[in-house]
JSON list of C-alpha atoms in Angstrom, two decimals:
[
{"chain": "A", "resi": 196, "resn": "UNK", "atom": "CA", "xyz": [-41.57, 49.02, -46.60]},
{"chain": "A", "resi": 197, "resn": "UNK", "atom": "CA", "xyz": [-39.68, 46.10, -48.32]},
{"chain": "A", "resi": 198, "resn": "UNK", "atom": "CA", "xyz": [-36.21, 45.89, -47.61]},
{"chain": "A", "resi": 199, "resn": "UNK", "atom": "CA", "xyz": [-33.87, 44.58, -50.47]},
{"chain": "A", "resi": 200, "resn": "UNK", "atom": "CA", "xyz": [-30.22, 43.45, -49.91]},
{"chain": "A", "resi": 201, "resn": "UNK", "atom": "CA", "xyz": [-27.21, 44.05, -52.16]},
{"chain": "A", "resi": 202, "resn": "UNK", "atom": "CA", "xyz": [-26.73, 42.22, -55.48]},
{"chain": "A", "resi": 203, "resn": "UNK", "atom": "CA", "xyz": [-30.38, 41.02, -55.82]},
{"chain": "A", "resi": 204, "resn": "UNK", "atom": "CA", "xyz": [-31.73, 40.18, -59.21]},
{"chain": "A", "resi": 205, "resn": "UNK", "atom": "CA", "xyz": [-35.36, 40.32, -59.36]},
{"chain": "A", "resi": 206, "resn": "UNK", "atom": "CA", "xyz": [-36.96, 39.48, -62.96]},
{"chain": "A", "resi": 207, "resn": "UNK", "atom": "CA", "xyz": [-40.00, 41.16, -64.26]},
{"chain": "A", "resi": 208, "resn": "UNK", "atom": "CA", "xyz": [-43.86, 40.95, -62.96]},
{"chain": "A", "resi": 209, "resn": "UNK", "atom": "CA", "xyz": [-42.48, 40.05, -59.46]},
{"chain": "A", "resi": 210, "resn": "UNK", "atom": "CA", "xyz": [-45.02, 41.28, -56.64]},
{"chain": "A", "resi": 211, "resn": "UNK", "atom": "CA", "xyz": [-43.39, 41.56, -53.28]},
{"chain": "A", "resi": 212, "resn": "UNK", "atom": "CA", "xyz": [-45.86, 42.38, -50.35]},
{"chain": "A", "resi": 213, "resn": "UNK", "atom": "CA", "xyz": [-45.04, 44.87, -47.39]},
{"chain": "A", "resi": 214, "resn": "UNK", "atom": "CA", "xyz": [-42.60, 44.39, -44.90]},
{"chain": "A", "resi": 215, "resn": "UNK", "atom": "CA", "xyz": [-40.48, 41.58, -46.57]},
{"chain": "A", "resi": 216, "resn": "UNK", "atom": "CA", "xyz": [-36.85, 41.40, -46.09]},
{"chain": "A", "resi": 217, "resn": "UNK", "atom": "CA", "xyz": [-34.93, 40.11, -48.90]},
{"chain": "A", "resi": 218, "resn": "UNK", "atom": "CA", "xyz": [-31.31, 39.29, -48.37]},
{"chain": "A", "resi": 219, "resn": "UNK", "atom": "CA", "xyz": [-27.94, 39.56, -50.43]},
{"chain": "A", "resi": 220, "resn": "UNK", "atom": "CA", "xyz": [-27.37, 37.80, -53.70]},
{"chain": "A", "resi": 221, "resn": "UNK", "atom": "CA", "xyz": [-30.78, 36.54, -54.34]},
{"chain": "A", "resi": 222, "resn": "UNK", "atom": "CA", "xyz": [-32.35, 35.57, -57.59]},
{"chain": "A", "resi": 223, "resn": "UNK", "atom": "CA", "xyz": [-36.10, 35.69, -58.00]},
{"chain": "A", "resi": 224, "resn": "UNK", "atom": "CA", "xyz": [-37.55, 34.56, -61.24]},
{"chain": "A", "resi": 225, "resn": "UNK", "atom": "CA", "xyz": [-40.36, 36.40, -62.98]},
{"chain": "A", "resi": 226, "resn": "UNK", "atom": "CA", "xyz": [-44.07, 36.34, -62.06]},
{"chain": "A", "resi": 227, "resn": "UNK", "atom": "CA", "xyz": [-43.20, 35.55, -58.65]},
{"chain": "A", "resi": 228, "resn": "UNK", "atom": "CA", "xyz": [-45.43, 36.37, -55.87]},
{"chain": "A", "resi": 229, "resn": "UNK", "atom": "CA", "xyz": [-43.90, 37.08, -52.41]},
{"chain": "A", "resi": 230, "resn": "UNK", "atom": "CA", "xyz": [-46.73, 37.32, -49.23]},
{"chain": "A", "resi": 231, "resn": "UNK", "atom": "CA", "xyz": [-46.23, 40.12, -46.70]},
{"chain": "A", "resi": 232, "resn": "UNK", "atom": "CA", "xyz": [-44.05, 39.78, -43.63]},
{"chain": "A", "resi": 233, "resn": "UNK", "atom": "CA", "xyz": [-41.67, 37.29, -45.03]},
{"chain": "A", "resi": 234, "resn": "UNK", "atom": "CA", "xyz": [-37.85, 36.75, -45.07]},
{"chain": "A", "resi": 235, "resn": "UNK", "atom": "CA", "xyz": [-35.94, 35.55, -48.12]},
{"chain": "A", "resi": 236, "resn": "UNK", "atom": "CA", "xyz": [-32.24, 34.53, -46.92]},
{"chain": "A", "resi": 237, "resn": "UNK", "atom": "CA", "xyz": [-29.10, 35.49, -48.36]},
{"chain": "A", "resi": 238, "resn": "UNK", "atom": "CA", "xyz": [-28.16, 33.37, -51.76]},
{"chain": "A", "resi": 239, "resn": "UNK", "atom": "CA", "xyz": [-31.60, 32.24, -52.03]},
{"chain": "A", "resi": 240, "resn": "UNK", "atom": "CA", "xyz": [-33.29, 31.42, -55.39]},
{"chain": "A", "resi": 241, "resn": "UNK", "atom": "CA", "xyz": [-36.84, 31.18, -56.27]},
{"chain": "A", "resi": 242, "resn": "UNK", "atom": "CA", "xyz": [-38.02, 29.72, -59.44]},
{"chain": "A", "resi": 243, "resn": "UNK", "atom": "CA", "xyz": [-40.44, 31.71, -61.84]},
{"chain": "A", "resi": 244, "resn": "UNK", "atom": "CA", "xyz": [-44.14, 31.67, -61.44]},
{"chain": "A", "resi": 245, "resn": "UNK", "atom": "CA", "xyz": [-43.81, 30.65, -57.70]},
{"chain": "A", "resi": 246, "resn": "UNK", "atom": "CA", "xyz": [-45.74, 31.57, -54.76]},
{"chain": "A", "resi": 247, "resn": "UNK", "atom": "CA", "xyz": [-43.77, 32.25, -51.66]},
{"chain": "A", "resi": 248, "resn": "UNK", "atom": "CA", "xyz": [-46.00, 31.79, -48.49]},
{"chain": "A", "resi": 249, "resn": "UNK", "atom": "CA", "xyz": [-43.17, 31.18, -45.87]},
{"chain": "A", "resi": 250, "resn": "UNK", "atom": "CA", "xyz": [-39.71, 32.44, -45.18]},
{"chain": "A", "resi": 251, "resn": "UNK", "atom": "CA", "xyz": [-37.08, 30.87, -47.23]},
{"chain": "A", "resi": 252, "resn": "UNK", "atom": "CA", "xyz": [-33.72, 29.99, -45.37]},
{"chain": "A", "resi": 253, "resn": "UNK", "atom": "CA", "xyz": [-30.14, 31.24, -46.59]},
{"chain": "A", "resi": 254, "resn": "UNK", "atom": "CA", "xyz": [-29.10, 29.42, -49.70]},
{"chain": "A", "resi": 255, "resn": "UNK", "atom": "CA", "xyz": [-32.85, 27.96, -50.24]},
{"chain": "A", "resi": 256, "resn": "UNK", "atom": "CA", "xyz": [-33.78, 26.92, -53.76]},
{"chain": "A", "resi": 257, "resn": "UNK", "atom": "CA", "xyz": [-37.84, 26.91, -53.89]},
{"chain": "A", "resi": 258, "resn": "UNK", "atom": "CA", "xyz": [-40.36, 26.82, -56.84]},
{"chain": "A", "resi": 259, "resn": "UNK", "atom": "CA", "xyz": [-43.86, 25.94, -57.14]},
{"chain": "A", "resi": 260, "resn": "UNK", "atom": "CA", "xyz": [-47.33, 27.17, -55.84]},
{"chain": "A", "resi": 261, "resn": "UNK", "atom": "CA", "xyz": [-47.03, 27.59, -52.85]},
{"chain": "A", "resi": 262, "resn": "UNK", "atom": "CA", "xyz": [-43.09, 27.44, -53.10]},
{"chain": "A", "resi": 263, "resn": "UNK", "atom": "CA", "xyz": [-41.46, 24.42, -51.58]},
{"chain": "A", "resi": 264, "resn": "UNK", "atom": "CA", "xyz": [-37.93, 23.17, -51.86]},
{"chain": "A", "resi": 265, "resn": "UNK", "atom": "CA", "xyz": [-37.09, 22.69, -55.43]},
{"chain": "A", "resi": 266, "resn": "UNK", "atom": "CA", "xyz": [-36.40, 18.97, -55.10]},
{"chain": "A", "resi": 267, "resn": "UNK", "atom": "CA", "xyz": [-39.60, 18.26, -53.43]},
{"chain": "A", "resi": 268, "resn": "UNK", "atom": "CA", "xyz": [-41.26, 20.48, -56.15]},
{"chain": "A", "resi": 269, "resn": "UNK", "atom": "CA", "xyz": [-39.82, 18.34, -58.88]},
{"chain": "A", "resi": 270, "resn": "UNK", "atom": "CA", "xyz": [-41.08, 14.97, -57.00]},
{"chain": "A", "resi": 271, "resn": "UNK", "atom": "CA", "xyz": [-44.69, 16.40, -56.88]},
{"chain": "A", "resi": 272, "resn": "UNK", "atom": "CA", "xyz": [-44.62, 17.29, -60.59]},
{"chain": "A", "resi": 273, "resn": "UNK", "atom": "CA", "xyz": [-43.45, 13.99, -61.64]},
{"chain": "A", "resi": 274, "resn": "UNK", "atom": "CA", "xyz": [-46.29, 12.35, -59.15]},
{"chain": "A", "resi": 275, "resn": "UNK", "atom": "CA", "xyz": [-48.92, 14.49, -60.80]},
{"chain": "A", "resi": 276, "resn": "UNK", "atom": "CA", "xyz": [-47.53, 13.56, -64.43]},
{"chain": "A", "resi": 277, "resn": "UNK", "atom": "CA", "xyz": [-47.74, 9.73, -63.33]},
{"chain": "A", "resi": 278, "resn": "UNK", "atom": "CA", "xyz": [-51.33, 10.34, -61.98]},
{"chain": "A", "resi": 279, "resn": "UNK", "atom": "CA", "xyz": [-52.49, 11.77, -65.44]},
{"chain": "A", "resi": 280, "resn": "UNK", "atom": "CA", "xyz": [-50.84, 9.03, -67.41]},
{"chain": "A", "resi": 281, "resn": "UNK", "atom": "CA", "xyz": [-52.69, 6.42, -65.24]},
{"chain": "A", "resi": 282, "resn": "UNK", "atom": "CA", "xyz": [-56.08, 8.13, -66.02]},
{"chain": "A", "resi": 283, "resn": "UNK", "atom": "CA", "xyz": [-55.20, 8.41, -69.81]},
{"chain": "A", "resi": 284, "resn": "UNK", "atom": "CA", "xyz": [-54.58, 4.64, -69.64]},
{"chain": "A", "resi": 285, "resn": "UNK", "atom": "CA", "xyz": [-57.83, 3.83, -67.78]},
{"chain": "A", "resi": 286, "resn": "UNK", "atom": "CA", "xyz": [-59.56, 5.91, -70.14]},
{"chain": "A", "resi": 287, "resn": "UNK", "atom": "CA", "xyz": [-58.30, 4.43, -73.08]},
{"chain": "A", "resi": 288, "resn": "UNK", "atom": "CA", "xyz": [-58.94, 0.89, -71.61]},
{"chain": "A", "resi": 289, "resn": "UNK", "atom": "CA", "xyz": [-62.61, 1.96, -71.38]},
{"chain": "A", "resi": 290, "resn": "UNK", "atom": "CA", "xyz": [-62.64, 3.07, -74.84]},
{"chain": "A", "resi": 291, "resn": "UNK", "atom": "CA", "xyz": [-61.53, -0.48, -75.97]},
{"chain": "A", "resi": 292, "resn": "UNK", "atom": "CA", "xyz": [-64.47, -2.31, -74.17]}
]
């Protein structure tokens, strides 16, 4: 009982749980999971390999696991990369001692 609007593009290996409503003109990348009883608004986009756990407003662009606004997802990814690099630097310093 999923409702899919007009002109939607849903890529392969996407799972949509029951009672979801997908608006018109949405794009969903591959390997996306959508939890049950959610609404994805008109014109929304979801990046591949994301996990949608909350409603997405009209025109929203989301990505990540769990899916968050794309700009925030990029900030989180950069922060994690910086943390990983700092850890590598600390390990190199220990090796030098």
